[in-house]
PDB file of C-alpha atoms in Angstrom:
ATOM      1  CA  GLN A   1      86.318 136.490 146.898  1.00 51.00           C
ATOM      2  CA  GLN A   2      83.647 134.443 148.671  1.00 53.00           C
ATOM      3  CA  GLN A   3      82.439 133.590 145.103  1.00 55.00           C
ATOM      4  CA  GLN A   4      85.739 132.366 144.005  1.00 55.00           C
ATOM      5  CA  GLN A   5      86.128 129.991 146.809  1.00 57.00           C
ATOM      6  CA  PRO A   6      83.277 127.659 145.916  1.00 56.00           C
ATOM      7  CA  GLN A   7      84.573 127.477 142.463  1.00 54.00           C
ATOM      8  CA  GLN A   8      87.993 126.501 143.673  1.00 54.00           C
ATOM      9  CA  GLN A   9      86.678 123.827 145.696  1.00 53.00           C
ATOM     10  CA  GLN A  10      84.688 122.360 142.785  1.00 56.00           C
ATOM     11  CA  ARG A  11      87.899 122.072 140.655  1.00 65.00           C
ATOM     12  CA  ARG A  12      89.571 120.057 143.532  1.00 68.00           C
ATOM     13  CA  ILE A  13      86.761 117.423 143.651  1.00 71.00           C
ATOM     14  CA  VAL A  14      88.003 114.570 141.609  1.00 72.00           C
ATOM     15  CA  ASP A  15      86.234 111.462 140.996  1.00 73.00           C
ATOM     16  CA  PRO A  16      88.538 108.776 142.709  1.00 79.00           C
ATOM     17  CA  ARG A  17      87.319 106.060 140.348  1.00 80.00           C
ATOM     18  CA  PRO A  18      89.053 105.363 137.277  1.00 76.00           C
ATOM     19  CA  PRO A  19      87.125 105.954 134.115  1.00 75.00           C
ATOM     20  CA  GLU A  20      85.018 103.121 132.848  1.00 81.00           C
ATOM     21  CA  VAL A  21      87.021 101.107 130.079  1.00 79.00           C
ATOM     22  CA  MET A  22      84.796  98.832 127.739  1.00 82.00           C
ATOM     23  CA  GLN A  23      85.642  95.330 127.898  1.00 88.00           C
ATOM     24  CA  LEU A  24      86.638  93.371 124.596  1.00 89.00           C
ATOM     25  CA  ASP A  25      83.736  90.799 125.218  1.00 88.00           C
ATOM     26  CA  VAL A  26      81.191  93.671 125.134  1.00 89.00           C
ATOM     27  CA  LEU A  27      82.500  95.173 121.780  1.00 91.00           C
ATOM     28  CA  PHE A  28      83.369  91.896 120.126  1.00 93.00           C
ATOM     29  CA  ARG A  29      82.216  88.213 119.710  1.00 94.00           C
ATOM     30  CA  SER A  30      84.970  85.843 120.648  1.00 94.00           C
ATOM     31  CA  THR A  31      85.644  82.304 120.722  1.00 93.00           C
ATOM     32  CA  SER A  32      85.360  79.785 123.841  1.00 93.00           C
ATOM     33  CA  ALA A  33      88.541  78.195 123.152  1.00 93.00           C
ATOM     34  CA  LEU A  34      91.747  79.514 124.639  1.00 94.00           C
ATOM     35  CA  PRO A  35      93.537  82.138 123.700  1.00 95.00           C
ATOM     36  CA  LYS A  36      90.357  83.695 122.942  1.00 93.00           C
ATOM     37  CA  LEU A  37      90.014  85.177 119.350  1.00 95.00           C
ATOM     38  CA  TYR A  38      87.948  88.184 119.048  1.00 94.00           C
ATOM     39  CA  TRP A  39      85.755  88.939 115.836  1.00 92.00           C
ATOM     40  CA  LEU A  40      82.953  90.856 114.542  1.00 95.00           C
ATOM     41  CA  PRO A  41      80.152  89.475 112.087  1.00 95.00           C
ATOM     42  CA  VAL A  42      80.245  90.740 108.514  1.00 95.00           C
ATOM     43  CA  SER A  43      77.291  91.787 106.573  1.00 96.00           C
ATOM     44  CA  ASP A  44      75.744  89.731 103.574  1.00 97.00           C
ATOM     45  CA  GLU A  45      76.725  92.777 101.489  1.00 97.00           C
ATOM     46  CA  GLU A  46      80.364  92.955 102.437  1.00 97.00           C
ATOM     47  CA  VAL A  47      80.682  88.894 101.851  1.00 97.00           C
ATOM     48  CA  ALA A  48      79.143  89.518  98.337  1.00 97.00           C
ATOM     49  CA  ARG A  49      81.631  92.363  97.798  1.00 97.00           C
ATOM     50  CA  ARG A  50      84.589  90.384  98.876  1.00 97.00           C
ATOM     51  CA  ARG A  51      83.702  87.326  96.816  1.00 98.00           C
ATOM     52  CA  LEU A  52      83.371  89.506  93.841  1.00 97.00           C
ATOM     53  CA  ILE A  53      86.865  91.001  94.178  1.00 97.00           C
ATOM     54  CA  LYS A  54      88.271  87.557  94.791  1.00 97.00           C
ATOM     55  CA  ASP A  55      86.540  85.928  91.627  1.00 97.00           C
ATOM     56  CA  MET A  56      87.765  88.824  89.670  1.00 96.00           C
ATOM     57  CA  HIS A  57      91.541  88.474  90.880  1.00 97.00           C
ATOM     58  CA  LYS A  58      91.277  84.586  90.233  1.00 96.00           C
ATOM     59  CA  ARG A  59      90.096  85.461  86.423  1.00 95.00           C
ATOM     60  CA  ARG A  60      92.845  88.002  86.304  1.00 94.00           C
ATOM     61  CA  VAL A  61      95.503  85.384  87.343  1.00 94.00           C
ATOM     62  CA  ALA A  62      94.268  82.703  85.215  1.00 93.00           C
ATOM     63  CA  LYS A  63      94.207  84.944  82.254  1.00 91.00           C
ATOM     64  CA  ARG A  64      97.759  86.072  82.864  1.00 90.00           C
ATOM     65  CA  ALA A  65      99.025  82.269  83.432  1.00 90.00           C
ATOM     66  CA  ALA A  66      97.470  81.465  80.022  1.00 87.00           C
ATOM     67  CA  GLY A  67      99.051  84.490  78.405  1.00 83.00           C
ATOM     68  CA  GLU A  68      95.896  86.061  77.161  1.00 74.00           C
ATOM     69  CA  PRO A  69      95.490  89.791  76.663  1.00 68.00           C
ATOM     70  CA  GLY A  70      93.644  91.641  79.239  1.00 60.00           C
ATOM     71  CA  GLY A  71      95.135  89.687  82.241  1.00 56.00           C
ATOM     72  CA  GLY A  72      96.266  92.732  84.020  1.00 52.00           C
ATOM     73  CA  ALA A  73      98.344  95.951  83.755  1.00 54.00           C
ATOM     74  CA  GLY A  74     100.645  94.666  81.126  1.00 51.00           C
ATOM     75  CA  GLY A  75     103.388  92.694  82.632  1.00 54.00           C
ATOM     76  CA  GLU A  76     105.550  90.465  80.918  1.00 58.00           C
ATOM     77  CA  GLY A  77     103.148  89.440  78.166  1.00 61.00           C
ATOM     78  CA  LYS A  78     102.626  93.121  76.839  1.00 65.00           C
ATOM     79  CA  ARG A  79     106.438  93.613  77.025  1.00 67.00           C
ATOM     80  CA  LYS A  80     107.106  90.439  75.165  1.00 69.00           C
ATOM     81  CA  ARG A  81     104.528  91.234  72.370  1.00 69.00           C
ATOM     82  CA  GLU A  82     106.141  94.882  71.873  1.00 70.00           C
ATOM     83  CA  GLN A  83     109.647  93.416  71.743  1.00 70.00           C
ATOM     84  CA  GLU A  84     108.603  90.952  69.117  1.00 73.00           C
ATOM     85  CA  ALA A  85     106.783  93.787  66.931  1.00 70.00           C
ATOM     86  CA  GLY A  86     109.917  96.025  67.586  1.00 67.00           C
ATOM     87  CA  ASP A  87     107.739  98.850  68.888  1.00 63.00           C
ATOM     88  CA  GLY A  88     108.371  98.608  72.673  1.00 58.00           C
ATOM     89  CA  PRO A  89     109.971 101.258  74.797  1.00 59.00           C
ATOM     90  CA  ASP A  90     113.402 100.002  73.999  1.00 59.00           C
ATOM     91  CA  ALA A  91     113.022 100.112  70.215  1.00 58.00           C
ATOM     92  CA  GLY A  92     115.859 101.569  68.637  1.00 58.00           C
ATOM     93  CA  ALA A  93     117.827 101.998  72.022  1.00 57.00           C
ATOM     94  CA  ASP A  94     120.925  99.622  70.701  1.00 58.00           C
ATOM     95  CA  GLU A  95     121.704 101.782  67.687  1.00 59.00           C
ATOM     96  CA  HIS A  96     122.419 104.981  69.572  1.00 59.00           C
ATOM     97  CA  ALA A  97     123.866 103.313  72.765  1.00 59.00           C
ATOM     98  CA  PRO A  98     127.643 103.822  73.485  1.00 62.00           C
ATOM     99  CA  PRO A  99     129.488 100.429  73.382  1.00 62.00           C
ATOM    100  CA  ALA A 100     129.525  98.693  76.759  1.00 62.00           C
ATOM    101  CA  LYS A 101     132.419  98.945  78.720  1.00 61.00           C
ATOM    102  CA  ARG A 102     134.267  95.660  79.509  1.00 59.00           C
ATOM    103  CA  GLY A 103     136.704  94.724  82.018  1.00 62.00           C
ATOM    104  CA  ALA A 104     140.515  93.891  81.517  1.00 56.00           C
ATOM    105  CA  ARG A 105     139.882  90.241  81.565  1.00 59.00           C
ATOM    106  CA  GLU A 106     137.001  90.510  78.896  1.00 58.00           C
ATOM    107  CA  GLN A 107     139.371  92.348  76.579  1.00 58.00           C
ATOM    108  CA  GLY A 108     141.757  89.730  76.605  1.00 61.00           C
ATOM    109  CA  GLU A 109     144.557  91.594  78.628  1.00 60.00           C
ATOM    110  CA  ARG A 110     146.415  90.122  81.418  1.00 63.00           C
ATOM    111  CA  VAL A 111     145.430  91.122  84.820  1.00 58.00           C
ATOM    112  CA  GLU A 112     148.166  91.051  87.627  1.00 65.00           C
ATOM    113  CA  ARG A 113     147.564  90.888  91.187  1.00 64.00           C
ATOM    114  CA  GLU A 114     149.485  92.559  94.016  1.00 61.00           C
ATOM    115  CA  ALA A 115     150.692  90.134  96.770  1.00 54.00           C
TER     116      ALA A 115
END
């Protein structure tokens, strides 16, 4: 029992100070203007990678706007070319489709309202 008492006393000892919290000014750089804006510097490699991605995106958008092939994942240009050629996903769909249902007004019937 004597051995258990010192262990229990050690468990009861609690540090009265709160755990140390890292301040934002230590972790990040910040602006001197208010409100403060916190930021981290970016490596030269990351800058080059981001510029490359941005340039690739700009070229893809320019190709898409010009209607050139290879301007993206297909989009409207590919769909339009397939429709013109008659070999798109909807080719021949109209031949086997049931007639569209029309409302009474479109069929020329008189529609009466209930008052």
